Short mmCIF file of C-alpha atoms in Angstrom, two decimals:
data_model
loop_
_atom_site.label_atom_id
_atom_site.label_comp_id
_atom_site.label_asym_id
_atom_site.label_seq_id
_atom_site.Cartn_x
_atom_site.Cartn_y
_atom_site.Cartn_z
CA ASP A 1010 -30.24 19.75 4.81
CA THR A 1011 -25.85 19.33 4.87
CA ALA A 1012 -24.68 16.04 5.20
CA VAL A 1013 -21.29 16.84 7.00
CA SER A 1014 -20.96 20.31 9.13
CA GLN A 1015 -18.41 22.01 10.68
CA THR A 1016 -18.49 25.05 12.69
CA PRO A 1017 -16.65 27.53 12.78
CA LYS A 1018 -15.84 28.43 8.96
CA TYR A 1019 -13.44 30.95 10.20
CA LEU A 1020 -11.05 31.01 12.80
CA VAL A 1021 -8.58 33.40 14.18
CA THR A 1022 -7.11 33.23 17.35
CA GLN A 1023 -3.15 34.02 19.14
CA MET A 1024 -0.51 32.11 19.60
CA GLY A 1025 -1.12 30.33 22.79
CA ASN A 1026 -5.10 29.80 22.75
CA ASP A 1027 -6.70 26.78 23.14
CA LYS A 1028 -9.91 25.99 20.34
CA SER A 1029 -12.01 23.53 19.22
CA ILE A 1030 -13.98 23.21 15.75
CA LYS A 1031 -17.25 21.14 16.02
CA CYS A 1032 -18.04 18.46 12.94
CA GLU A 1033 -21.74 16.97 12.59
CA GLN A 1034 -22.89 14.44 9.63
CA ASN A 1035 -26.49 13.23 9.55
CA LEU A 1036 -25.62 10.56 6.73
CA GLY A 1037 -25.61 7.79 9.71
CA HIS A 1038 -21.78 6.92 8.41
CA ASP A 1039 -20.23 4.83 10.56
CA THR A 1040 -16.50 6.48 10.18
CA MET A 1041 -14.97 10.48 10.96
CA TYR A 1042 -12.36 12.00 10.32
CA TRP A 1043 -10.41 14.85 10.57
CA TYR A 1044 -8.07 16.18 7.85
CA LYS A 1045 -5.44 19.10 7.35
CA GLN A 1046 -4.75 20.74 4.00
CA ASP A 1047 -2.06 23.10 4.19
CA SER A 1048 -0.97 26.06 2.15
CA LYS A 1049 0.35 23.74 -0.52
CA LYS A 1050 -2.98 22.16 -1.08
CA PHE A 1051 -1.38 18.63 0.51
CA LEU A 1052 -4.19 17.17 2.47
CA LYS A 1053 -3.33 15.13 5.95
CA ILE A 1054 -5.29 12.86 7.59
CA MET A 1055 -4.96 13.07 11.56
CA PHE A 1056 -7.65 11.42 12.81
CA SER A 1057 -9.94 8.35 11.63
CA TYR A 1058 -12.94 7.26 14.69
CA ASN A 1059 -15.47 4.99 14.55
CA ASN A 1060 -17.56 3.64 17.28
CA LYS A 1061 -14.42 0.90 17.98
CA GLU A 1062 -11.41 2.54 17.21
CA LEU A 1063 -9.57 5.64 16.93
CA ILE A 1064 -6.34 5.69 14.61
CA ILE A 1065 -3.94 8.38 14.80
CA ASN A 1066 -1.25 9.59 12.48
CA GLU A 1067 2.00 9.49 14.47
CA THR A 1068 3.04 12.49 13.12
CA VAL A 1069 -0.15 14.94 14.56
CA PRO A 1070 1.00 16.68 17.57
CA ASN A 1071 -0.59 15.15 20.57
CA ARG A 1072 -2.13 18.78 21.31
CA PHE A 1073 -4.61 17.98 18.65
CA SER A 1074 -7.11 15.80 20.23
CA PRO A 1075 -10.29 14.21 18.80
CA LYS A 1076 -13.45 13.59 21.03
CA SER A 1077 -16.35 11.99 19.85
CA PRO A 1078 -19.69 12.09 22.12
CA ASP A 1079 -22.06 9.91 20.04
CA LYS A 1080 -21.09 8.46 16.46
CA ALA A 1081 -22.59 11.84 14.21
CA HIS A 1082 -20.26 14.55 16.16
CA LEU A 1083 -16.45 14.24 16.17
CA ASN A 1084 -14.60 17.62 17.34
CA LEU A 1085 -11.05 18.78 17.25
CA HIS A 1086 -9.37 20.15 19.90
CA ILE A 1087 -5.99 21.78 19.95
CA ASN A 1088 -4.23 23.10 22.80
CA SER A 1089 -1.42 26.18 22.47
CA LEU A 1090 -1.98 26.34 19.26
CA GLU A 1091 1.26 27.64 16.85
CA LEU A 1092 1.39 29.58 13.48
CA GLY A 1093 2.18 26.38 11.65
CA ASP A 1094 -1.17 25.29 12.70
CA SER A 1095 -2.32 27.81 10.10
CA ALA A 1096 -4.34 25.69 7.66
CA VAL A 1097 -7.93 24.94 7.15
CA TYR A 1098 -9.57 21.40 9.11
CA PHE A 1099 -11.78 19.39 7.17
CA CYS A 1100 -13.54 17.29 8.80
CA ALA A 1101 -15.26 14.24 6.48
CA SER A 1102 -17.57 10.90 7.20
CA SER A 1103 -17.95 7.30 4.88
CA GLN A 1104 -19.65 4.77 5.31
CA GLY A 1105 -17.42 1.15 5.23
CA LEU A 1106 -15.55 1.52 2.06
CA GLY A 1107 -17.34 3.82 0.71
CA GLY A 1108 -16.59 7.27 -1.02
CA MET A 1109 -15.59 9.96 1.56
CA PHE A 1110 -17.77 12.86 2.58
CA PHE A 1111 -16.19 16.21 3.11
CA GLY A 1112 -17.36 19.57 5.30
CA SER A 1113 -17.33 22.94 3.92
CA GLY A 1114 -13.84 23.41 5.89
CA THR A 1115 -12.40 25.19 8.84
CA ARG A 1116 -9.67 28.07 7.90
CA LEU A 1117 -7.68 28.27 11.05
CA THR A 1118 -5.71 31.41 11.09
CA VAL A 1119 -2.22 31.66 14.26
CA VAL A 1120 -1.43 35.22 14.68
CA GLN B 1033 2.85 5.91 2.04
CA GLN B 1034 1.56 9.46 -0.26
CA PRO B 1035 0.68 8.41 -4.16
CA VAL B 1036 2.19 10.18 -6.88
CA GLN B 1037 0.14 12.19 -9.00
CA SER B 1038 1.10 13.20 -12.66
CA PRO B 1039 0.81 15.48 -14.26
CA GLN B 1040 0.88 17.96 -11.59
CA ALA B 1041 -1.23 20.66 -13.81
CA VAL B 1042 -2.72 20.66 -17.29
CA ILE B 1043 -4.71 22.74 -19.65
CA LEU B 1044 -7.17 21.97 -21.80
CA ARG B 1045 -9.66 23.47 -23.97
CA GLU B 1046 -13.00 22.80 -24.09
CA GLY B 1047 -14.18 19.63 -25.45
CA GLU B 1048 -10.47 18.22 -25.16
CA ASP B 1049 -9.53 15.01 -23.58
CA ALA B 1050 -7.17 14.52 -20.20
CA VAL B 1051 -5.63 12.08 -18.39
CA ILE B 1052 -4.28 11.61 -14.40
CA ASN B 1053 -2.37 9.49 -13.05
CA CYS B 1054 -2.11 7.90 -9.43
CA SER B 1055 0.66 5.77 -8.81
CA SER B 1056 1.57 4.41 -5.12
CA SER B 1057 4.83 2.16 -3.85
CA LYS B 1058 3.41 -0.52 -1.66
CA ALA B 1059 -0.08 -3.05 -2.43
CA LEU B 1060 -3.35 -0.96 -2.66
CA TYR B 1061 -6.73 -2.01 -1.64
CA SER B 1062 -8.59 0.60 -2.94
CA VAL B 1063 -8.33 4.04 -5.06
CA HIS B 1064 -10.36 7.07 -4.60
CA TRP B 1065 -10.76 10.46 -6.96
CA TYR B 1066 -12.24 13.37 -5.23
CA ARG B 1067 -12.58 16.75 -7.50
CA GLN B 1068 -11.38 20.14 -5.44
CA LYS B 1069 -12.67 23.67 -6.82
CA HIS B 1070 -10.72 26.66 -5.25
CA GLY B 1071 -12.06 27.46 -1.63
CA GLU B 1072 -14.63 24.09 -1.34
CA ALA B 1073 -14.21 21.48 -0.10
CA PRO B 1074 -12.98 18.50 -2.11
CA VAL B 1075 -16.06 15.88 -3.81
CA PHE B 1076 -16.18 12.37 -4.36
CA LEU B 1077 -16.00 11.26 -7.94
CA MET B 1078 -15.83 7.31 -7.83
CA ILE B 1079 -13.92 4.56 -5.78
CA LEU B 1080 -11.42 1.67 -7.47
CA LEU B 1081 -11.66 -1.23 -5.55
CA LYS B 1082 -9.21 -4.59 -5.35
CA GLY B 1083 -10.62 -6.84 -8.64
CA GLY B 1084 -12.89 -4.26 -9.68
CA GLU B 1085 -13.05 -0.98 -11.92
CA GLN B 1086 -16.41 1.66 -11.29
CA LYS B 1087 -17.46 4.08 -13.91
CA GLY B 1088 -18.94 6.79 -11.46
CA HIS B 1089 -19.42 9.38 -14.24
CA GLU B 1090 -20.59 9.66 -17.92
CA LYS B 1091 -17.23 11.11 -18.96
CA ILE B 1092 -15.30 10.85 -16.45
CA SER B 1093 -14.05 7.13 -15.87
CA ALA B 1094 -10.91 5.68 -14.37
CA SER B 1095 -9.52 1.91 -13.87
CA PHE B 1096 -7.08 0.60 -11.73
CA ASN B 1097 -4.66 -1.53 -12.30
CA GLU B 1098 -3.23 -3.51 -8.73
CA LYS B 1099 -0.14 -4.99 -9.83
CA LYS B 1100 1.53 -2.10 -11.42
CA GLN B 1101 -0.02 -0.09 -8.54
CA GLN B 1102 -1.61 2.66 -10.56
CA SER B 1103 -4.85 4.25 -11.23
CA SER B 1104 -5.67 6.57 -14.04
CA LEU B 1105 -8.93 8.85 -14.51
CA TYR B 1106 -9.74 10.14 -17.50
CA LEU B 1107 -11.73 12.69 -18.51
CA THR B 1108 -13.22 13.27 -21.99
CA ALA B 1109 -14.89 16.05 -24.22
CA SER B 1110 -14.31 17.91 -20.97
CA GLN B 1111 -16.39 21.28 -20.12
CA LEU B 1112 -14.99 24.25 -17.99
CA SER B 1113 -16.80 22.51 -15.20
CA TYR B 1114 -13.78 20.21 -15.02
CA SER B 1115 -11.90 22.66 -14.10
CA GLY B 1116 -10.84 21.82 -10.08
CA THR B 1117 -7.72 20.24 -8.33
CA TYR B 1118 -8.29 16.05 -8.50
CA PHE B 1119 -6.20 14.32 -5.78
CA CYS B 1120 -6.56 10.61 -5.81
CA GLY B 1121 -6.84 8.61 -2.24
CA THR B 1122 -5.21 5.39 -1.37
CA SER B 1123 -5.84 2.82 0.89
CA GLY B 1124 -3.33 -0.45 2.30
CA TYR B 1125 -4.54 -3.91 3.88
CA GLY B 1126 -5.20 -3.50 7.41
CA GLY B 1127 -7.04 -2.33 10.48
CA SER B 1128 -6.78 1.55 8.85
CA GLN B 1129 -8.25 0.51 5.12
CA GLY B 1130 -10.67 3.01 5.53
CA ASN B 1131 -7.95 6.00 5.97
CA LEU B 1132 -6.46 7.51 2.53
CA ILE B 1133 -3.54 8.73 1.93
CA PHE B 1134 -3.88 11.65 -0.91
CA GLY B 1135 -1.51 12.04 -3.33
CA LYS B 1136 -0.40 16.58 -3.79
CA GLY B 1137 -3.74 16.82 -6.77
CA THR B 1138 -3.77 17.53 -10.42
CA LYS B 1139 -4.56 21.26 -11.03
CA LEU B 1140 -6.97 20.98 -14.28
CA SER B 1141 -7.69 24.09 -15.71
CA VAL B 1142 -10.45 24.09 -18.76
CA LYS B 1143 -10.45 27.03 -21.41
CA PRO B 1144 -13.24 28.33 -23.45
#
């Protein structure tokens, strides 16, 4: 069983489209995250979420929105995609202050 | 604020040792270390919390100097499998302790 799974693995779409990336964790962790890794390999936090609190990185455009139907899922919706959104998006989870477990990533290409 | 890692890249022969440093301009509560191989997800190595030091693996260990706001990752007797990019992630105090800010990474290449 994959601990943190995200789909799709690859996503190619046109500018202006709306897309979603799904993430599920079966570790029973209380916090989930979305990170963006650009072409220079810089890992930048976008959101963190647990049952109580959503923390948004203020630099993230409001075209990006996390949706959490339950504790084990944190999906990422992106509206009006732009070329600069092309990157690898990683979902991750952690319990308390423990280590973070990452999904395998979604490579988003906007054309 | 993003922690600063050094060196940016290092090339080793199998069996050699390496040290990767991570420093922050703000007070740290925890430091995480991760390794990412090309085309894969980052993998958790270890965490160091304020007031403690944790050795995560037999030949990979780390230290945390709270006063200097620095952490170092030590890789001894390197193996080919150690190759990859190493990231430190830091968290400060307050409500977002779990939110890590990652450094730009150190690319480690181990040659036969």
